[in-house]
Short mmCIF file of C-alpha atoms and ligand atoms in Angstrom, two decimals:
data_model
loop_
_atom_site.label_atom_id
_atom_site.label_comp_id
_atom_site.label_asym_id
_atom_site.label_seq_id
_atom_site.Cartn_x
_atom_site.Cartn_y
_atom_site.Cartn_z
CA UNK A 1 -30.67 -9.42 6.16
CA UNK A 2 -28.92 -8.42 9.37
CA UNK A 3 -30.90 -6.73 12.13
CA UNK A 4 -30.74 -2.95 11.86
CA UNK A 5 -28.11 -1.37 14.10
CA UNK A 6 -29.40 1.27 16.46
CA UNK A 7 -26.14 2.72 17.79
CA UNK A 8 -24.13 4.57 15.11
CA UNK A 9 -21.01 2.58 14.33
CA UNK A 10 -17.60 4.21 14.82
CA UNK A 11 -16.78 3.25 11.21
CA UNK A 12 -19.19 5.98 10.09
CA UNK A 13 -17.77 8.81 12.19
CA UNK A 14 -15.68 11.48 10.50
CA UNK A 15 -11.99 12.20 11.02
CA UNK A 16 -9.24 14.49 9.79
CA UNK A 17 -5.67 14.14 8.55
CA UNK A 18 -3.79 17.39 8.08
CA UNK A 19 -6.16 19.56 6.05
CA UNK A 20 -8.27 16.64 4.81
CA UNK A 21 -11.66 15.77 6.22
CA UNK A 22 -12.91 12.21 5.90
CA UNK A 23 -16.61 11.48 6.23
CA UNK A 24 -15.98 7.98 7.64
CA UNK A 25 -13.19 5.60 8.68
CA UNK A 26 -13.34 3.49 5.54
CA UNK A 27 -10.64 3.34 2.91
CA UNK A 28 -9.76 1.11 -0.01
CA UNK A 29 -6.44 -0.71 0.34
CA UNK A 30 -3.89 -0.47 -2.48
CA UNK A 31 -4.44 -3.18 -5.09
CA UNK A 32 -2.36 -3.81 -8.18
CA UNK A 33 -4.64 -4.49 -11.14
CA UNK A 34 -2.20 -4.27 -14.09
CA UNK A 35 -4.72 -2.48 -16.32
CA UNK A 36 -2.60 0.43 -17.54
CA UNK A 37 -1.30 0.80 -21.13
CA UNK A 38 2.08 -0.77 -22.01
CA UNK A 39 3.65 2.63 -21.32
CA UNK A 40 2.17 2.80 -17.84
CA UNK A 41 -0.65 5.24 -18.62
CA UNK A 42 -3.94 4.78 -16.75
CA UNK A 43 -7.01 4.84 -18.99
CA UNK A 44 -10.77 5.10 -18.74
CA UNK A 45 -11.13 1.61 -17.34
CA UNK A 46 -9.03 2.51 -14.34
CA UNK A 47 -10.94 5.76 -13.93
CA UNK A 48 -14.23 3.84 -13.72
CA UNK A 49 -12.70 1.29 -11.38
CA UNK A 50 -11.52 3.93 -8.90
CA UNK A 51 -14.49 6.27 -9.04
CA UNK A 52 -16.87 3.42 -8.05
CA UNK A 53 -15.24 3.20 -4.62
CA UNK A 54 -15.81 6.91 -3.99
CA UNK A 55 -19.40 6.64 -5.20
CA UNK A 56 -19.82 3.63 -2.91
CA UNK A 57 -18.96 5.75 0.10
CA UNK A 58 -15.27 5.08 0.81
CA UNK A 59 -13.85 8.37 2.03
CA UNK A 60 -10.28 7.46 1.06
CA UNK A 61 -8.84 5.35 -1.73
CA UNK A 62 -5.20 4.39 -1.95
CA UNK A 63 -4.16 3.47 -5.47
CA UNK A 64 -2.37 0.36 -6.53
CA UNK A 65 1.43 0.53 -6.29
CA UNK A 66 2.65 2.96 -8.95
CA UNK A 67 6.21 2.66 -10.27
CA UNK A 68 8.50 5.59 -9.66
CA UNK A 69 11.23 5.49 -12.30
CA UNK A 70 12.12 4.08 -15.68
CA UNK A 71 15.09 2.17 -14.35
CA UNK A 72 14.39 -0.69 -11.92
CA UNK A 73 11.12 0.32 -10.21
CA UNK A 74 8.49 -1.24 -12.46
CA UNK A 75 7.43 -4.59 -11.11
CA UNK A 76 4.57 -5.85 -13.27
CA UNK A 77 3.56 -5.66 -16.90
CA UNK A 78 0.50 -3.40 -17.14
CA UNK A 79 1.40 -1.54 -13.93
CA UNK A 80 0.82 2.24 -14.07
CA UNK A 81 3.66 4.71 -13.53
CA UNK A 82 4.22 8.28 -12.38
CA UNK A 83 7.44 8.96 -14.21
CA UNK A 84 6.46 11.48 -16.89
CA UNK A 85 3.83 14.09 -17.69
CA UNK A 86 1.78 11.78 -19.89
CA UNK A 87 1.28 9.30 -17.06
CA UNK A 88 0.66 12.06 -14.53
CA UNK A 89 -1.89 13.87 -16.72
CA UNK A 90 -3.76 10.62 -17.27
CA UNK A 91 -3.94 10.08 -13.50
CA UNK A 92 -5.62 13.50 -13.33
CA UNK A 93 -8.74 11.95 -14.91
CA UNK A 94 -8.79 9.38 -12.12
CA UNK A 95 -8.35 11.89 -9.31
CA UNK A 96 -10.92 14.28 -10.85
CA UNK A 97 -13.46 11.44 -11.06
CA UNK A 98 -12.87 10.44 -7.42
CA UNK A 99 -13.10 14.05 -6.25
CA UNK A 100 -16.33 14.54 -8.21
CA UNK A 101 -17.80 11.69 -6.14
CA UNK A 102 -16.64 13.32 -2.90
CA UNK A 103 -13.71 10.95 -2.24
CA UNK A 104 -10.02 11.47 -1.53
CA UNK A 105 -7.26 9.54 -3.24
CA UNK A 106 -3.65 8.86 -2.25
CA UNK A 107 -1.01 7.59 -4.66
CA UNK A 108 0.91 4.55 -3.48
CA UNK A 109 4.47 4.78 -4.79
CA UNK A 110 6.48 1.60 -5.12
CA UNK A 111 9.78 0.20 -6.33
CA UNK A 112 9.78 -3.54 -6.92
CA UNK A 113 13.50 -4.20 -6.47
CA UNK A 114 14.23 -7.91 -6.61
CA UNK A 115 10.54 -8.78 -7.08
CA UNK A 116 10.33 -7.06 -10.48
CA UNK A 117 8.93 -9.65 -12.88
CA UNK A 118 7.73 -7.57 -15.82
CA UNK A 119 9.86 -4.47 -16.31
CA UNK A 120 10.15 -3.32 -19.94
CA UNK A 121 12.95 -0.89 -19.07
CA UNK A 122 15.46 -3.44 -17.73
CA UNK A 123 16.09 -7.13 -18.20
CA UNK A 124 17.81 -7.61 -14.84
CA UNK A 125 16.73 -6.77 -11.28
CA UNK A 126 18.40 -5.09 -8.32
CA UNK A 127 18.08 -5.63 -4.59
CA UNK A 128 20.01 -4.75 -1.43
CA UNK A 129 22.09 -7.92 -1.81
CA UNK A 130 22.39 -10.70 -4.37
CA UNK A 131 19.88 -12.96 -2.59
CA UNK A 132 17.25 -14.71 -4.68
CA UNK A 133 13.76 -13.88 -3.36
CA UNK A 134 11.81 -16.71 -1.80
CA UNK A 135 8.73 -18.07 -3.56
CA UNK A 136 7.85 -17.73 -7.22
CA UNK A 137 6.72 -14.99 -9.54
CA UNK A 138 3.04 -14.10 -9.43
CA UNK A 139 1.07 -15.88 -12.13
CA UNK A 140 -1.86 -13.46 -11.82
CA UNK A 141 0.52 -10.74 -12.96
CA UNK A 142 1.95 -12.70 -15.91
CA UNK A 143 4.86 -14.15 -13.93
CA UNK A 144 6.27 -17.63 -14.21
CA UNK A 145 8.96 -19.57 -12.33
CA UNK A 146 11.47 -18.39 -9.74
CA UNK A 147 12.45 -14.76 -9.29
CA UNK A 148 15.67 -13.59 -10.92
CA UNK A 149 18.80 -13.35 -8.81
CA UNK A 150 19.14 -9.59 -8.19
CA UNK A 151 22.34 -7.61 -8.60
CA UNK A 152 23.43 -5.60 -5.54
CA UNK A 153 22.15 -2.07 -6.05
CA UNK A 154 24.98 0.49 -6.01
CA UNK A 155 25.18 3.64 -3.92
CA UNK A 156 24.47 5.85 -6.93
CA UNK A 157 21.52 3.66 -7.96
CA UNK A 158 20.12 3.96 -4.42
CA UNK A 159 20.34 7.75 -4.82
CA UNK A 160 18.53 7.43 -8.17
CA UNK A 161 15.80 5.28 -6.61
CA UNK A 162 15.26 7.82 -3.82
CA UNK A 163 15.15 10.62 -6.40
CA UNK A 164 12.60 8.57 -8.36
CA UNK A 165 10.24 8.46 -5.38
CA UNK A 166 10.62 12.21 -4.90
CA UNK A 167 10.02 13.03 -8.57
CA UNK A 168 7.00 10.73 -8.76
CA UNK A 169 5.54 12.28 -5.61
CA UNK A 170 5.94 15.75 -7.06
CA UNK A 171 4.16 14.70 -10.27
CA UNK A 172 1.45 13.02 -8.16
CA UNK A 173 0.67 16.23 -6.29
CA UNK A 174 1.44 18.96 -8.82
CA UNK A 175 0.14 17.36 -12.01
CA UNK A 176 -2.01 14.35 -11.17
CA UNK A 177 -4.02 15.96 -8.36
CA UNK A 178 -3.60 13.33 -5.65
CA UNK A 179 -4.47 14.27 -2.05
CA UNK A 180 -1.58 12.44 -0.41
CA UNK A 181 1.28 10.01 -0.85
CA UNK A 182 1.76 6.54 0.55
CA UNK A 183 5.24 5.06 0.23
CA UNK A 184 5.16 1.29 -0.15
CA UNK A 185 7.53 0.02 2.50
CA UNK A 186 5.77 -3.32 2.84
CA UNK A 187 5.03 -6.70 1.26
CA UNK A 188 8.50 -7.62 0.03
CA UNK A 189 9.28 -4.83 -2.44
CA UNK A 190 12.52 -2.81 -2.52
CA UNK A 191 12.13 -0.87 0.74
CA UNK A 192 11.00 -4.02 2.54
CA UNK A 193 13.93 -5.93 1.01
CA UNK A 194 16.25 -3.44 2.71
CA UNK A 195 14.26 -3.77 5.93
CA UNK A 196 14.40 -7.58 5.96
CA UNK A 197 17.40 -9.39 7.43
CA UNK A 198 17.08 -12.28 4.94
CA UNK A 199 17.44 -10.07 1.85
CA UNK A 200 19.73 -7.32 3.22
CA UNK A 201 23.27 -8.57 3.86
CA UNK A 202 24.91 -5.19 3.37
CA UNK A 203 27.74 -4.00 5.56
CA UNK A 204 27.53 -0.35 4.47
CA UNK A 205 25.22 2.24 6.06
CA UNK A 206 22.13 0.62 4.48
CA UNK A 207 22.57 -2.66 6.35
CA UNK A 208 22.94 -3.80 9.96
CA UNK A 209 20.40 -3.59 12.76
CA UNK A 210 16.69 -3.04 12.28
CA UNK A 211 16.95 0.76 12.31
CA UNK A 212 19.84 0.77 9.85
CA UNK A 213 17.84 -1.51 7.57
CA UNK A 214 14.88 0.87 7.94
CA UNK A 215 17.15 3.73 6.84
CA UNK A 216 16.21 3.63 3.17
CA UNK A 217 12.50 4.03 3.97
CA UNK A 218 13.34 7.01 6.20
CA UNK A 219 15.50 8.58 3.48
CA UNK A 220 12.71 8.16 0.94
CA UNK A 221 10.26 9.85 3.32
CA UNK A 222 12.66 12.78 3.76
CA UNK A 223 13.19 13.19 0.03
CA UNK A 224 9.48 12.96 -0.72
CA UNK A 225 8.63 15.47 1.99
CA UNK A 226 11.14 17.91 0.51
CA UNK A 227 9.52 17.41 -2.91
CA UNK A 228 5.88 17.88 -1.87
CA UNK A 229 6.18 20.48 0.88
CA UNK A 230 4.95 20.38 4.46
CA UNK A 231 1.18 20.32 3.91
CA UNK A 232 0.54 17.18 1.86
CA UNK A 233 -0.27 14.00 3.82
CA UNK A 234 2.60 11.53 3.57
CA UNK A 235 2.87 8.06 5.05
CA UNK A 236 4.49 4.65 4.90
CA UNK A 237 2.96 1.20 4.56
CA UNK A 238 4.57 -1.52 6.69
CA UNK A 239 3.96 -5.25 6.96
CA UNK A 240 5.55 -8.40 8.24
CA UNK A 241 4.29 -10.76 5.53
CA UNK A 242 5.37 -10.44 1.92
CA UNK A 243 3.77 -11.39 -1.38
CA UNK A 244 6.51 -14.01 -1.73
CA UNK A 245 6.75 -14.99 1.97
CA UNK A 246 3.37 -14.69 3.70
CA UNK A 247 4.50 -15.83 7.14
CA UNK A 248 7.58 -13.69 7.61
CA UNK A 249 7.89 -12.15 11.10
CA UNK A 250 10.23 -9.42 12.31
CA UNK A 251 12.92 -11.27 14.27
CA UNK A 252 13.28 -8.31 16.64
CA UNK A 253 9.62 -8.73 17.67
CA UNK A 254 7.92 -6.11 19.92
CA UNK A 255 11.19 -4.38 20.76
CA UNK A 256 12.08 -3.97 17.09
CA UNK A 257 8.57 -2.81 16.28
CA UNK A 258 8.83 -0.19 19.05
CA UNK A 259 12.08 1.14 17.57
CA UNK A 260 10.66 1.22 14.05
CA UNK A 261 7.46 3.04 15.02
CA UNK A 262 9.42 5.47 17.18
CA UNK A 263 11.76 6.22 14.27
CA UNK A 264 8.77 6.72 12.00
CA UNK A 265 7.18 9.10 14.49
CA UNK A 266 10.37 11.20 14.30
CA UNK A 267 10.34 11.15 10.49
CA UNK A 268 8.43 13.52 8.20
CA UNK A 269 5.60 10.96 7.91
CA UNK A 270 2.06 11.92 8.93
CA UNK A 271 0.59 8.44 8.80
CA UNK A 272 1.51 4.79 8.97
CA UNK A 273 -0.44 2.04 7.24
CA UNK A 274 0.05 -1.35 8.85
CA UNK A 275 -1.09 -4.54 7.22
CA UNK A 276 -1.26 -8.07 8.60
CA UNK A 277 -3.24 -11.10 7.44
CA UNK A 278 -5.68 -10.53 10.34
CA UNK A 279 -5.11 -7.06 11.76
CA UNK A 280 -6.47 -7.87 15.23
CA UNK A 281 -4.19 -10.84 15.93
CA UNK A 282 -1.10 -10.59 18.16
CA UNK A 283 1.79 -9.57 15.93
CA UNK A 284 4.24 -12.13 17.35
CA UNK A 285 3.84 -15.71 18.42
CA UNK A 286 3.30 -15.90 22.16
CA UNK A 287 2.71 -12.14 22.33
CA UNK A 288 -0.49 -10.29 23.04
CA UNK A 289 -0.35 -7.07 21.07
CA UNK A 290 -1.32 -6.51 17.46
CA UNK A 291 0.85 -4.50 15.09
CA UNK A 292 -1.91 -1.87 15.07
CA UNK A 293 -1.76 -1.52 18.85
CA UNK A 294 2.06 -1.44 18.78
CA UNK A 295 1.97 1.34 16.18
CA UNK A 296 -0.52 3.28 18.28
CA UNK A 297 1.56 2.84 21.43
CA UNK A 298 4.94 3.74 19.94
CA UNK A 299 3.90 6.35 17.38
CA UNK A 300 1.01 8.16 19.07
CA UNK A 301 1.59 11.18 16.83
CA UNK A 302 0.88 9.28 13.61
CA UNK A 303 -2.48 8.86 11.92
CA UNK A 304 -2.95 5.10 11.70
CA UNK A 305 -4.46 3.11 8.85
CA UNK A 306 -5.04 -0.59 9.58
CA UNK A 307 -5.55 -3.37 7.05
CA UNK A 308 -6.11 -7.11 7.08
CA UNK A 309 -9.35 -9.12 6.84
CA UNK A 310 -11.48 -6.26 8.20
CA UNK A 311 -14.43 -6.65 5.84
CA UNK A 312 -16.52 -7.87 8.78
CA UNK A 313 -17.86 -4.72 10.41
CA UNK A 314 -17.43 -5.96 13.98
CA UNK A 315 -13.77 -6.69 13.29
CA UNK A 316 -13.35 -3.24 11.78
CA UNK A 317 -14.85 -1.68 14.91
CA UNK A 318 -12.58 -3.76 17.14
CA UNK A 319 -9.49 -2.57 15.29
CA UNK A 320 -10.62 1.06 15.41
CA UNK A 321 -11.04 0.59 19.16
CA UNK A 322 -7.47 -0.75 19.38
CA UNK A 323 -6.12 2.54 18.03
CA UNK A 324 -6.58 2.72 14.26
CA UNK A 325 -7.94 5.95 12.79
CA UNK A 326 -9.05 4.43 9.50
CA UNK A 327 -9.37 0.87 8.26
CA UNK A 328 -8.48 -0.25 4.75
CA UNK A 329 -10.37 -2.97 2.89
CA UNK A 330 -8.80 -4.93 0.07
CA UNK A 331 -10.73 -7.97 -1.13
CA UNK A 332 -13.94 -6.85 0.61
CA UNK A 333 -13.86 -3.61 -1.36
CA UNK A 334 -13.18 -5.39 -4.66
CA UNK A 335 -16.42 -7.31 -4.43
CA UNK A 336 -18.27 -4.53 -2.61
CA UNK A 337 -17.14 -1.21 -4.09
CA UNK A 338 -20.18 0.14 -2.22
CA UNK A 339 -19.24 -1.53 1.11
CA UNK A 340 -19.83 1.68 3.15
CA UNK A 341 -23.30 2.19 1.69
CA UNK A 342 -24.24 -1.48 2.07
CA UNK A 343 -22.95 -1.65 5.64
CA UNK A 344 -24.59 1.64 6.62
CA UNK A 345 -27.95 0.28 5.62
CA UNK A 346 -27.19 -3.19 7.07
CA UNK A 347 -27.54 -4.84 3.70
CA UNK A 348 -25.76 -8.07 2.85
CA UNK A 349 -22.18 -7.93 1.62
CA UNK A 350 -20.96 -10.04 -1.28
CA UNK A 351 -18.42 -12.66 -0.16
CA UNK A 352 -15.00 -12.55 -1.78
CA UNK A 353 -14.19 -15.44 -4.11
CA UNK A 354 -10.78 -16.06 -5.58
CA UNK A 355 -11.87 -16.74 -9.20
CA UNK A 356 -12.73 -13.07 -9.22
CA UNK A 357 -9.04 -12.32 -9.83
CA UNK A 358 -8.32 -15.30 -12.11
CA UNK A 359 -6.55 -16.14 -14.26
CA UNK A 360 -5.06 -12.62 -14.50
CA UNK A 361 -5.69 -9.96 -11.84
CA UNK A 362 -6.65 -7.19 -14.24
CA UNK A 363 -9.88 -5.18 -14.02
CA UNK A 364 -12.80 -7.19 -15.41
CA UNK A 365 -15.97 -5.94 -17.13
CA UNK A 366 -18.03 -7.96 -14.65
CA UNK A 367 -16.37 -6.07 -11.84
CA UNK A 368 -17.09 -2.66 -13.31
CA UNK A 369 -20.74 -3.68 -13.48
CA UNK A 370 -20.90 -4.31 -9.69
C1 FMN B 401 -5.45 -8.07 -6.19
C2 FMN B 401 -4.64 -7.50 -5.07
C3 FMN B 401 -3.61 -6.60 -5.37
C4 FMN B 401 -2.84 -6.02 -4.35
N1 FMN B 401 -1.89 -5.07 -4.66
C5 FMN B 401 -1.29 -4.36 -3.67
C6 FMN B 401 -0.49 -3.21 -3.96
O1 FMN B 401 -0.32 -2.79 -5.11
N2 FMN B 401 0.08 -2.57 -2.93
C7 FMN B 401 -0.09 -2.97 -1.62
O2 FMN B 401 0.45 -2.34 -0.71
N3 FMN B 401 -0.87 -4.04 -1.32
C8 FMN B 401 -1.49 -4.72 -2.31
N4 FMN B 401 -2.36 -5.74 -2.00
C9 FMN B 401 -2.63 -6.07 -0.59
C10 FMN B 401 -3.88 -5.35 -0.11
O3 FMN B 401 -3.64 -3.95 -0.02
C11 FMN B 401 -4.29 -5.86 1.28
O4 FMN B 401 -3.22 -5.72 2.14
C12 FMN B 401 -4.74 -7.31 1.25
O5 FMN B 401 -5.71 -7.56 0.24
C13 FMN B 401 -5.31 -7.71 2.61
O6 FMN B 401 -6.45 -6.92 2.91
P1 FMN B 401 -7.91 -7.59 2.86
O7 FMN B 401 -7.90 -8.69 3.87
O8 FMN B 401 -8.87 -6.48 3.20
O9 FMN B 401 -8.09 -8.10 1.47
C14 FMN B 401 -3.10 -6.36 -3.01
C15 FMN B 401 -4.13 -7.28 -2.71
C16 FMN B 401 -4.90 -7.82 -3.72
C17 FMN B 401 -6.03 -8.76 -3.36
#
């Protein structure tokens, strides 16, 4: 048992984003759990999985990455979608359950691009340029061997992908009952492939310097904003590392980060979600400032969600002090769906152990019993 804390921790203070009140600064990070039906419909298992986090005291939950169209977006077998009414109506059970427990839930919308490894709608993949992704397919999501060599996505397919994000966002808000939208611009998926110099060799308007490469994310934000109206919280997740290239760093360093966060502050986004392996570390070798602090400095207007090894409460407090509004827990929340309640009463937290997600990262019975 830890000693009881006498001073109230900043993690338990309330905050507000647009019209939404949050009782504390604790959110669940997006986590793909490939537990939907083969047609991308979330079921009761997923409902129970998500509602536990709200019951456990997390004021915000961001869903796993949800695919946005029936062309090239789906990335993993068992991934849920938001591409038709059946999928959207099934999500309604999840959002109702979370709301009944007093939580809020944002849909994370994602397009896998060249990292798609289990898409029943297409047998090939697309990316900004025909560059084979680094690393290998994710075994925990039924993948095996190297990624496919993507075909260069055409201008009209880019328009379709943008429209897919907008349509999925509309379904998320109007039918599924989500409280906000997070666009997945991080971790190596399509928007990050455009953002990354290694994977984007284009010479048209979607390629070039860091802001040109960021252009697709900005266009998606615009299209989604038009689809959901001005009042719904909308944000973008950004990272340096990728699921297939953990140590990637933005070559443009602090100066590039400044330009990106400034562009985002001018966009229709309300929030930015930054993720690093350890959120408090300097973002660039030899530098001093974390990505969280850079986001705060260059996008003071934006609500800021920070993620990365923050399951230790002192670390979480440190990152809130460096400018984050809310912190997001991934692995710590998986093993402690009641992390806020445990931490508030200074009870011991369960340590994360990898076998928890093995051999396949789907939702386990043992987990639902936690
Ligand atoms: C099983 C698992 C699935 C994940 N799936 C996603 C995802 O769908 N979308 C996303 O943006 N990040 C995803 N992530 C990354 C997490 O959101 C988070 O960034 C990562 O776990 C680091 O945070 P942590 O140190 O609190 O665990 C996933 C992580 C895990 C462990």
